[in-house]
Every structure is written in C-alpha cells, then in structure tokens.
mmCIF file of C-alpha atoms in Angstrom:
data_model
loop_
_atom_site.group_PDB
_atom_site.id
_atom_site.type_symbol
_atom_site.label_atom_id
_atom_site.label_comp_id
_atom_site.label_asym_id
_atom_site.label_seq_id
_atom_site.Cartn_x
_atom_site.Cartn_y
_atom_site.Cartn_z
ATOM 1 C CA MET A 1219 4.685 -7.863 -12.691
ATOM 2 C CA LYS A 1220 7.386 -6.715 -10.283
ATOM 3 C CA ARG A 1221 7.151 -4.597 -7.187
ATOM 4 C CA ARG A 1222 9.819 -2.729 -5.337
ATOM 5 C CA ASN A 1223 13.006 -4.434 -4.241
ATOM 6 C CA PHE A 1224 12.338 -4.435 -0.533
ATOM 7 C CA ILE A 1225 8.838 -5.885 -1.022
ATOM 8 C CA GLN A 1226 10.243 -8.452 -3.447
ATOM 9 C CA LYS A 1227 12.906 -9.464 -0.928
ATOM 10 C CA ALA A 1228 10.331 -9.750 1.832
ATOM 11 C CA ALA A 1229 8.105 -11.948 -0.323
ATOM 12 C CA LEU A 1230 10.992 -14.251 -1.162
ATOM 13 C CA SER A 1231 12.023 -14.505 2.455
ATOM 14 C CA THR A 1232 8.529 -15.677 3.388
ATOM 15 C CA GLY A 1233 8.255 -18.149 0.531
ATOM 16 C CA ALA A 1234 9.155 -21.161 2.669
ATOM 17 C CA ILE A 1235 6.297 -21.155 5.156
ATOM 18 C CA THR A 1236 6.564 -23.340 8.243
ATOM 19 C CA MET A 1237 3.133 -24.199 9.589
ATOM 20 C CA GLY A 1238 2.508 -25.784 12.994
ATOM 21 C CA SER A 1239 6.038 -25.603 14.369
ATOM 22 C CA GLY A 1240 6.077 -26.276 18.088
ATOM 23 C CA LEU A 1241 8.644 -23.506 18.522
ATOM 24 C CA SER A 1242 6.884 -20.922 16.373
ATOM 25 C CA TYR A 1243 6.039 -17.455 17.641
ATOM 26 C CA ALA A 1244 2.342 -18.108 16.955
ATOM 27 C CA SER A 1245 2.311 -21.239 19.101
ATOM 28 C CA THR A 1246 2.256 -19.153 22.296
ATOM 29 C CA PRO A 1247 -1.210 -19.898 23.794
ATOM 30 C CA THR A 1248 -1.846 -16.293 24.780
ATOM 31 C CA HIS A 1249 -0.487 -13.059 23.375
ATOM 32 C CA PRO A 1250 0.770 -10.151 25.448
ATOM 33 C CA LYS A 1251 -1.121 -6.892 25.528
ATOM 34 C CA ALA A 1252 -0.017 -4.598 22.702
ATOM 35 C CA SER A 1253 3.075 -2.730 23.808
ATOM 36 C CA ASN A 1254 2.129 0.465 21.938
ATOM 37 C CA LYS A 1255 -1.112 2.332 21.296
ATOM 38 C CA PHE A 1256 -0.911 4.272 18.052
ATOM 39 C CA LYS A 1257 -3.263 7.097 17.098
ATOM 40 C CA LEU A 1258 -3.334 6.020 13.444
ATOM 41 C CA LYS A 1259 -3.563 2.709 11.576
ATOM 42 C CA TYR A 1260 0.010 2.017 10.438
ATOM 43 C CA ALA A 1261 0.343 -1.115 8.310
ATOM 44 C CA PRO A 1262 3.612 -3.089 8.201
ATOM 45 C CA HIS A 1263 4.304 -5.768 5.578
ATOM 46 C CA LEU A 1264 5.788 -9.254 5.661
ATOM 47 C CA GLY A 1265 9.539 -9.333 6.173
ATOM 48 C CA MET A 1266 9.649 -6.095 8.139
ATOM 49 C CA PHE A 1267 9.991 -7.879 11.506
ATOM 50 C CA GLU A 1268 11.134 -11.367 10.563
ATOM 51 C CA HIS A 1269 14.289 -11.234 12.713
ATOM 52 C CA HIS A 1270 12.030 -10.931 15.749
ATOM 53 C CA ALA A 1271 9.135 -13.123 14.602
ATOM 54 C CA GLY A 1272 10.685 -15.586 12.157
ATOM 55 C CA LYS A 1273 9.723 -16.290 8.557
ATOM 56 C CA ASP A 1274 6.228 -17.679 9.137
ATOM 57 C CA PRO A 1275 3.657 -15.050 8.010
ATOM 58 C CA ILE A 1276 1.301 -15.968 10.858
ATOM 59 C CA ASP A 1277 4.044 -15.430 13.431
ATOM 60 C CA GLN A 1278 4.841 -12.095 11.821
ATOM 61 C CA LEU A 1279 1.192 -10.984 11.983
ATOM 62 C CA ASN A 1280 1.042 -11.890 15.657
ATOM 63 C CA PHE A 1281 4.231 -9.953 16.347
ATOM 64 C CA MET A 1282 2.809 -6.886 14.564
ATOM 65 C CA ALA A 1283 -0.328 -7.065 16.705
ATOM 66 C CA ASP A 1284 1.757 -7.431 19.867
ATOM 67 C CA GLN A 1285 3.589 -4.216 18.960
ATOM 68 C CA GLY A 1286 0.296 -2.319 18.668
ATOM 69 C CA PHE A 1287 -0.091 -2.251 14.876
ATOM 70 C CA THR A 1288 -3.749 -2.509 13.888
ATOM 71 C CA ALA A 1289 -3.373 -2.797 10.114
ATOM 72 C CA PHE A 1290 -1.364 -4.787 7.575
ATOM 73 C CA GLU A 1291 -0.709 -4.617 3.838
ATOM 74 C CA ASP A 1292 0.647 -7.245 1.470
ATOM 75 C CA ASN A 1293 1.394 -6.430 -2.151
ATOM 76 C CA LYS A 1294 1.806 -10.127 -2.972
ATOM 77 C CA MET A 1295 -1.455 -11.317 -1.402
ATOM 78 C CA ARG A 1296 -3.181 -11.949 -4.761
ATOM 79 C CA THR A 1297 -0.562 -14.521 -5.745
ATOM 80 C CA ARG A 1298 -0.337 -16.341 -2.396
ATOM 81 C CA ASP A 1299 -1.743 -19.826 -1.853
ATOM 82 C CA VAL A 1300 -5.452 -19.796 -0.984
ATOM 83 C CA THR A 1301 -4.857 -21.794 2.199
ATOM 84 C CA LEU A 1302 -2.371 -19.202 3.405
ATOM 85 C CA GLN A 1303 -4.696 -16.338 2.464
ATOM 86 C CA GLU A 1304 -7.427 -17.899 4.601
ATOM 87 C CA LYS A 1305 -5.111 -18.521 7.537
ATOM 88 C CA MET A 1306 -3.791 -14.947 7.387
ATOM 89 C CA ALA A 1307 -7.355 -13.606 7.259
ATOM 90 C CA GLN A 1308 -8.318 -15.655 10.332
ATOM 91 C CA THR A 1309 -5.277 -14.405 12.236
ATOM 92 C CA MET A 1310 -5.975 -10.780 11.335
ATOM 93 C CA GLN A 1311 -9.593 -11.082 12.423
ATOM 94 C CA LYS A 1312 -8.576 -12.702 15.701
ATOM 95 C CA ARG A 1313 -5.892 -10.100 16.463
ATOM 96 C CA GLY A 1314 -7.838 -7.002 15.404
ATOM 97 C CA ILE A 1315 -5.729 -6.244 12.340
ATOM 98 C CA GLU A 1316 -7.368 -4.502 9.383
ATOM 99 C CA MET A 1317 -6.290 -5.604 5.917
ATOM 100 C CA GLY A 1318 -4.838 -2.845 3.745
ATOM 101 C CA VAL A 1319 -3.970 -2.929 0.077
ATOM 102 C CA PHE A 1320 -2.712 -5.731 -2.060
ATOM 103 C CA VAL A 1321 -1.729 -5.242 -5.691
ATOM 104 C CA ALA A 1322 -4.536 -5.940 -8.138
ATOM 105 C CA VAL A 1323 -2.757 -4.572 -11.207
ATOM 106 C CA PHE A 1324 0.786 -3.249 -11.469
ATOM 107 C CA LEU A 1325 1.628 -2.921 -15.153
ATOM 108 C CA LYS A 1326 5.053 -1.848 -16.310
ATOM 109 C CA GLU A 1327 5.889 -3.213 -19.741
ATOM 110 C CA GLY A 1328 2.281 -3.459 -20.835
ATOM 111 C CA HIS A 1329 0.127 -0.347 -20.609
ATOM 112 C CA VAL A 1330 -3.506 0.598 -21.080
ATOM 113 C CA ALA A 1331 -2.692 4.175 -22.104
ATOM 114 C CA SER A 1332 -2.183 2.868 -25.638
ATOM 115 C CA GLY A 1333 -5.836 1.899 -25.970
ATOM 116 C CA ASP A 1334 -4.820 -1.609 -27.053
ATOM 117 C CA PRO A 1335 -7.926 -3.840 -26.559
ATOM 118 C CA GLU A 1336 -5.826 -6.851 -25.505
ATOM 119 C CA LYS A 1337 -4.014 -4.868 -22.824
ATOM 120 C CA ARG A 1338 -7.313 -3.536 -21.525
ATOM 121 C CA LYS A 1339 -8.676 -7.087 -21.465
ATOM 122 C CA ALA A 1340 -5.669 -8.291 -19.444
ATOM 123 C CA PHE A 1341 -6.045 -5.363 -17.025
ATOM 124 C CA LEU A 1342 -9.719 -6.131 -16.419
ATOM 125 C CA ALA A 1343 -8.967 -9.843 -15.968
ATOM 126 C CA HIS A 1344 -6.609 -8.997 -13.089
ATOM 127 C CA CYS A 1345 -9.355 -6.875 -11.551
ATOM 128 C CA LYS A 1346 -11.855 -9.744 -11.723
ATOM 129 C CA GLU A 1347 -9.368 -12.168 -10.157
ATOM 130 C CA SER A 1348 -8.760 -9.715 -7.322
ATOM 131 C CA VAL A 1349 -12.390 -9.606 -6.200
ATOM 132 C CA GLU A 1350 -12.331 -13.127 -4.749
ATOM 133 C CA VAL A 1351 -8.987 -12.490 -3.062
ATOM 134 C CA ALA A 1352 -10.337 -9.300 -1.495
ATOM 135 C CA LYS A 1353 -13.360 -11.166 -0.126
ATOM 136 C CA ARG A 1354 -11.166 -13.956 1.214
ATOM 137 C CA VAL A 1355 -8.856 -11.636 3.178
ATOM 138 C CA ASN A 1356 -11.427 -8.916 4.038
ATOM 139 C CA ALA A 1357 -9.665 -6.279 1.945
ATOM 140 C CA LYS A 1358 -11.401 -3.072 0.900
ATOM 141 C CA TRP A 1359 -8.680 -1.520 -1.243
ATOM 142 C CA MET A 1360 -6.449 -2.742 -4.056
ATOM 143 C CA THR A 1361 -3.524 -0.958 -5.641
ATOM 144 C CA VAL A 1362 -3.800 -0.276 -9.363
ATOM 145 C CA VAL A 1363 -1.031 1.130 -11.578
ATOM 146 C CA PRO A 1364 -2.071 1.557 -15.242
ATOM 147 C CA GLY A 1365 1.424 1.198 -16.700
ATOM 148 C CA ASN A 1366 3.785 3.280 -18.788
ATOM 149 C CA LEU A 1367 3.344 6.109 -21.234
ATOM 150 C CA ALA A 1368 2.381 5.032 -24.751
ATOM 151 C CA PRO A 1369 4.937 6.238 -27.295
ATOM 152 C CA LYS A 1370 3.647 8.122 -30.337
ATOM 153 C CA ILE A 1371 0.233 8.759 -28.802
ATOM 154 C CA LYS A 1372 -0.759 12.239 -27.622
ATOM 155 C CA LYS A 1373 -1.141 12.566 -23.870
ATOM 156 C CA GLY A 1374 -4.813 13.522 -24.081
ATOM 157 C CA TYR A 1375 -5.689 10.332 -25.938
ATOM 158 C CA GLN A 1376 -3.668 8.298 -23.437
ATOM 159 C CA GLN A 1377 -5.617 9.824 -20.563
ATOM 160 C CA ALA A 1378 -8.919 9.048 -22.292
ATOM 161 C CA HIS A 1379 -7.872 5.410 -22.762
ATOM 162 C CA VAL A 1380 -6.924 5.087 -19.102
ATOM 163 C CA VAL A 1381 -10.168 6.696 -17.935
ATOM 164 C CA GLU A 1382 -12.255 4.351 -20.076
ATOM 165 C CA THR A 1383 -10.384 1.312 -18.756
ATOM 166 C CA LEU A 1384 -10.867 2.456 -15.166
ATOM 167 C CA LYS A 1385 -14.576 3.054 -15.750
ATOM 168 C CA GLN A 1386 -14.900 -0.554 -16.870
ATOM 169 C CA ALA A 1387 -12.832 -1.720 -13.904
ATOM 170 C CA SER A 1388 -15.092 0.256 -11.554
ATOM 171 C CA THR A 1389 -18.119 -1.713 -12.724
ATOM 172 C CA ILE A 1390 -16.283 -4.864 -11.584
ATOM 173 C CA PHE A 1391 -15.545 -3.516 -8.094
ATOM 174 C CA GLU A 1392 -18.646 -1.439 -7.328
ATOM 175 C CA PRO A 1393 -21.088 -4.325 -6.703
ATOM 176 C CA HIS A 1394 -18.702 -5.684 -4.054
ATOM 177 C CA GLY A 1395 -18.026 -2.377 -2.276
ATOM 178 C CA LEU A 1396 -14.334 -2.547 -3.240
ATOM 179 C CA THR A 1397 -12.058 0.343 -4.171
ATOM 180 C CA MET A 1398 -9.087 0.382 -6.512
ATOM 181 C CA VAL A 1399 -6.617 3.051 -5.446
ATOM 182 C CA LEU A 1400 -4.494 4.620 -8.180
ATOM 183 C CA GLU A 1401 -0.878 5.099 -7.192
ATOM 184 C CA PRO A 1402 1.099 7.899 -8.878
ATOM 185 C CA LEU A 1403 4.775 6.902 -9.125
ATOM 186 C CA ASN A 1404 7.857 9.137 -9.095
ATOM 187 C CA PHE A 1405 10.053 9.639 -12.146
ATOM 188 C CA PHE A 1406 13.240 8.497 -10.372
ATOM 189 C CA ASN A 1407 12.167 4.978 -9.369
ATOM 190 C CA HIS A 1408 9.698 4.477 -12.213
ATOM 191 C CA PRO A 1409 10.840 6.364 -15.333
ATOM 192 C CA GLY A 1410 8.224 6.319 -18.055
ATOM 193 C CA ALA A 1411 5.221 5.719 -15.793
ATOM 194 C CA PHE A 1412 1.947 7.152 -17.088
ATOM 195 C CA LEU A 1413 0.553 8.186 -13.710
ATOM 196 C CA THR A 1414 3.023 10.367 -11.810
ATOM 197 C CA ASP A 1415 1.449 13.124 -9.730
ATOM 198 C CA SER A 1416 -1.544 13.863 -7.547
ATOM 199 C CA PRO A 1417 -3.298 16.455 -9.785
ATOM 200 C CA GLN A 1418 -3.296 13.923 -12.635
ATOM 201 C CA ALA A 1419 -4.702 11.202 -10.369
ATOM 202 C CA TYR A 1420 -7.323 13.666 -9.101
ATOM 203 C CA ASP A 1421 -8.365 14.543 -12.651
ATOM 204 C CA ILE A 1422 -8.695 10.857 -13.574
ATOM 205 C CA CYS A 1423 -10.768 10.034 -10.490
ATOM 206 C CA LYS A 1424 -13.130 12.923 -11.204
ATOM 207 C CA ALA A 1425 -13.496 11.711 -14.806
ATOM 208 C CA VAL A 1426 -14.161 8.090 -13.783
ATOM 209 C CA ASP A 1427 -16.606 9.354 -11.128
ATOM 210 C CA SER A 1428 -16.918 6.148 -9.112
ATOM 211 C CA PRO A 1429 -16.592 5.310 -5.403
ATOM 212 C CA SER A 1430 -14.477 2.366 -6.587
ATOM 213 C CA CYS A 1431 -11.768 4.563 -8.128
ATOM 214 C CA LYS A 1432 -9.756 6.698 -5.713
ATOM 215 C CA ILE A 1433 -6.178 7.848 -5.013
ATOM 216 C CA LEU A 1434 -3.398 6.103 -3.141
ATOM 217 C CA PHE A 1435 -1.240 9.011 -1.977
ATOM 218 C CA ASP A 1436 2.266 7.635 -1.449
ATOM 219 C CA ILE A 1437 4.138 10.320 0.491
ATOM 220 C CA TYR A 1438 7.553 9.018 -0.572
ATOM 221 C CA HIS A 1439 6.671 9.106 -4.276
ATOM 222 C CA GLN A 1440 5.102 12.534 -4.114
ATOM 223 C CA GLN A 1441 7.946 14.084 -2.140
ATOM 224 C CA ILE A 1442 10.226 13.190 -5.068
ATOM 225 C CA GLN A 1443 7.735 13.899 -7.822
ATOM 226 C CA GLU A 1444 6.119 17.142 -6.726
ATOM 227 C CA GLY A 1445 6.912 18.085 -3.104
ATOM 228 C CA ASN A 1446 4.553 20.647 -1.564
ATOM 229 C CA LEU A 1447 3.022 17.706 0.268
ATOM 230 C CA LEU A 1448 0.436 19.261 2.581
ATOM 231 C CA PRO A 1449 -1.107 21.644 0.005
ATOM 232 C CA ASN A 1450 -1.267 18.837 -2.557
ATOM 233 C CA MET A 1451 -2.884 16.447 -0.091
ATOM 234 C CA GLU A 1452 -5.382 19.164 0.836
ATOM 235 C CA ALA A 1453 -6.190 19.843 -2.829
ATOM 236 C CA CYS A 1454 -7.039 16.216 -3.642
ATOM 237 C CA TRP A 1455 -8.198 15.099 -0.194
ATOM 238 C CA ASP A 1456 -11.745 14.215 -1.267
ATOM 239 C CA GLU A 1457 -10.352 11.581 -3.651
ATOM 240 C CA ILE A 1458 -7.704 10.087 -1.319
ATOM 241 C CA ALA A 1459 -8.737 6.685 0.054
ATOM 242 C CA TYR A 1460 -5.367 5.284 1.110
ATOM 243 C CA ILE A 1461 -1.970 6.633 2.165
ATOM 244 C CA GLN A 1462 1.497 5.075 2.132
ATOM 245 C CA MET A 1463 4.666 6.204 3.885
ATOM 246 C CA GLY A 1464 8.414 6.148 3.451
ATOM 247 C CA ASP A 1465 11.110 8.752 3.999
ATOM 248 C CA ASN A 1466 13.348 10.309 1.365
ATOM 249 C CA PRO A 1467 16.120 9.728 0.449
ATOM 250 C CA GLY A 1468 16.461 6.003 0.967
ATOM 251 C CA ARG A 1469 12.824 4.948 1.241
ATOM 252 C CA ASN A 1470 13.158 3.794 4.814
ATOM 253 C CA GLU A 1471 11.219 4.435 8.019
ATOM 254 C CA PRO A 1472 10.167 7.965 9.024
ATOM 255 C CA THR A 1473 12.830 10.068 10.811
ATOM 256 C CA THR A 1474 15.606 8.774 8.507
ATOM 257 C CA GLY A 1475 15.180 11.427 5.804
ATOM 258 C CA GLU A 1476 13.931 14.889 4.999
ATOM 259 C CA ILE A 1477 10.148 14.519 5.402
ATOM 260 C CA ASN A 1478 8.565 16.084 8.486
ATOM 261 C CA TYR A 1479 6.252 13.217 9.386
ATOM 262 C CA TRP A 1480 5.176 14.804 12.679
ATOM 263 C CA ASN A 1481 3.486 17.636 10.761
ATOM 264 C CA ILE A 1482 2.122 15.358 8.032
ATOM 265 C CA LEU A 1483 0.565 12.893 10.477
ATOM 266 C CA LYS A 1484 -0.867 15.742 12.545
ATOM 267 C CA PHE A 1485 -2.504 17.062 9.347
ATOM 268 C CA ILE A 1486 -3.877 13.617 8.495
ATOM 269 C CA HIS A 1487 -5.206 13.113 12.021
ATOM 270 C CA GLU A 1488 -6.875 16.522 12.031
ATOM 271 C CA LYS A 1489 -8.610 15.593 8.758
ATOM 272 C CA ASN A 1490 -10.268 12.766 10.748
ATOM 273 C CA TYR A 1491 -8.690 10.188 8.473
ATOM 274 C CA ASN A 1492 -9.813 6.732 9.571
ATOM 275 C CA GLY A 1493 -8.021 4.820 6.837
ATOM 276 C CA ILE A 1494 -4.749 2.933 6.713
ATOM 277 C CA LEU A 1495 -1.206 4.262 6.343
ATOM 278 C CA GLY A 1496 0.882 1.608 4.634
ATOM 279 C CA MET A 1497 4.494 1.291 5.787
ATOM 280 C CA GLU A 1498 5.774 0.763 2.248
ATOM 281 C CA HIS A 1499 9.444 1.190 2.934
ATOM 282 C CA GLY A 1500 12.528 -0.715 3.969
ATOM 283 C CA ASN A 1501 14.400 -0.811 7.257
ATOM 284 C CA SER A 1502 17.347 1.564 7.471
ATOM 285 C CA ARG A 1503 19.374 -0.891 9.553
ATOM 286 C CA PRO A 1504 19.656 -4.699 9.440
ATOM 287 C CA GLY A 1505 18.617 -7.320 11.980
ATOM 288 C CA LYS A 1506 16.660 -6.933 15.204
ATOM 289 C CA GLU A 1507 18.231 -3.530 15.833
ATOM 290 C CA GLY A 1508 16.844 -2.245 12.551
ATOM 291 C CA GLU A 1509 13.411 -3.682 13.254
ATOM 292 C CA GLN A 1510 13.297 -2.042 16.662
ATOM 293 C CA ALA A 1511 14.363 1.219 15.011
ATOM 294 C CA VAL A 1512 11.264 1.015 12.783
ATOM 295 C CA ILE A 1513 8.981 0.509 15.785
ATOM 296 C CA ASP A 1514 10.665 3.370 17.649
ATOM 297 C CA ALA A 1515 10.360 5.646 14.614
ATOM 298 C CA TYR A 1516 6.588 5.118 14.486
ATOM 299 C CA LYS A 1517 6.271 5.698 18.216
ATOM 300 C CA SER A 1518 8.146 8.959 17.668
ATOM 301 C CA VAL A 1519 6.192 10.360 14.704
ATOM 302 C CA ASP A 1520 2.893 9.194 16.209
ATOM 303 C CA SER A 1521 3.567 11.474 19.168
ATOM 304 C CA PHE A 1522 2.434 14.547 17.215
ATOM 305 C CA ALA A 1523 0.318 16.988 19.236
ATOM 306 C CA CYS A 1524 -3.398 16.558 18.615
#
C-alpha cells in the first residue's frame, strides 16, 4: 500500500525518531505565540518543515503550531507505533492542533470493484483496524481509495460492488462518529484508478447514503482530471467533508502553478467551511528556504478578501 512519493519520503525521513533529546525543538519549556493567524485550517504533514524543526515528529508538530497552523494530517498514522501515536495526540491536544486524515485504505493492485469477496474482506479489515487508531489520535476522517478498475467487468457492476463495500464499511464507522472520505484520483498520477472524478464520487456517496461516507476533494487531482473547479465543488458541496491542496503542475505549494488559490479559498471560506485543508504536496525548493516559501505561500493565499 504505497502513497505518493513526497509523503513516502517524509515518512522515511521521520522513521528514526529521537525522543527526549536535550537539544530537541520540543524541549523548549515554553513556545512562542503563533507567528501567523490563518483564516482556514491548513494541515501540514511530517517532513514538510524538518529542516527547521528536525526529524522528531513531536518537534515538527510544535514548529507547525508555532507558525500558526491549527491542523495536521498524516497518511502513515495507521502504521506508526502506538506509543508515538499517543505522544503525537497529546502534543496536538496541548498545542491546539486538529487531527486531519490518515489513510485507512489505499488499494492499488487489489480492488473491490471486482466484487471479489476476499478483497472486500481485506478492505473491511483495514477499516476495523482504523477505528482504534482514529480514537487514539482524535481523528474524525480517514482517507479511503477503493482501488483500480476491474478488467472484463462492466462499469455499472463495478460501481455496484464498490457501493456495497462502502455500505458495509459505513456500518463499521457510524457507531463511532467517524467518516471515511473517498478520494478521486487523476488519470496522470494514478492510471487505472476506479474513482477519478467528483460526479462519480458524488453518485457513490448518494447511493451509500451514510454520514460516514463522504468526499475528499483534492484540488490538485481534480484540476488535472476535470478542471472547472469551483462549479464542480459547488455541485457536490453537500457531500464534501475534507479538502486537500496542491498546485499544478508539480504538486507543490500554492502560487507555484496555474491554480488560482485566492479565489478557491475565498469560495471555501464563503461556504462557511469549518473543516481541514490538507497540504498534500511537496516543497518547490529544498532546505529551509523551501520550507519558508511554503509558509509564505499560505500567508499569501490566505489573504483573500472576505
């Protein structure tokens, strides 16, 4: 189960965790007042600021809070050591950081569109495992990707298989007040993916008909896949529970590509969106300079007129 390269790199870079170092960023007895005050809940991920904060995840969380970020997402959270999950949760609670998504299920080779009972069983097992993780880290949302297209099976049957699987998954999450968010993926980065655009995700969510099955609208993916971003967000707004960001081309911070994030964030703000916007992208430049460029980019696009 692999995620994108920049997330993978970030996870590897934080694999060797140094707890209790006397020189660590987190060892500072008091933390400075947040240097920025953002209108929206932007969520960085581990590795995004490690040149400033070091490799320790706790130090990185504290640095994010000091920069004014009030949310965080971690695709690899489900597979992290329980002790680290608990320590990260304590730090987030202390620093006023809201936990965003982690990946519950991200299928690529295996797929539930085929209707294969064993693949459905494996999918649902991941969902069950994710409930305890979500409770441990105070997460409300989990990313779910149902996998690739099933060869030799008509698209309508594939959709029915996916809907049935998601209905069963919803019964796992509903009693706990948790929401799986379905992420449509673009054809360029994920050729062969079953779920690719927002109307399809909207149709599936309406068919599943559960508060535990909603849409993750990734602006980067949908710019490539379908464009027409604001009308498409408007059309499926009642099923969107989570948003992710990244500019195109390059999948780096806003202001580095073609997407007008000032207008998009103004639209989102005017919709009274109180959810999280995951910063699921890389840094356009290396080192501390690149990390500062990310912070400056968010200060810039967050300056939209209310």
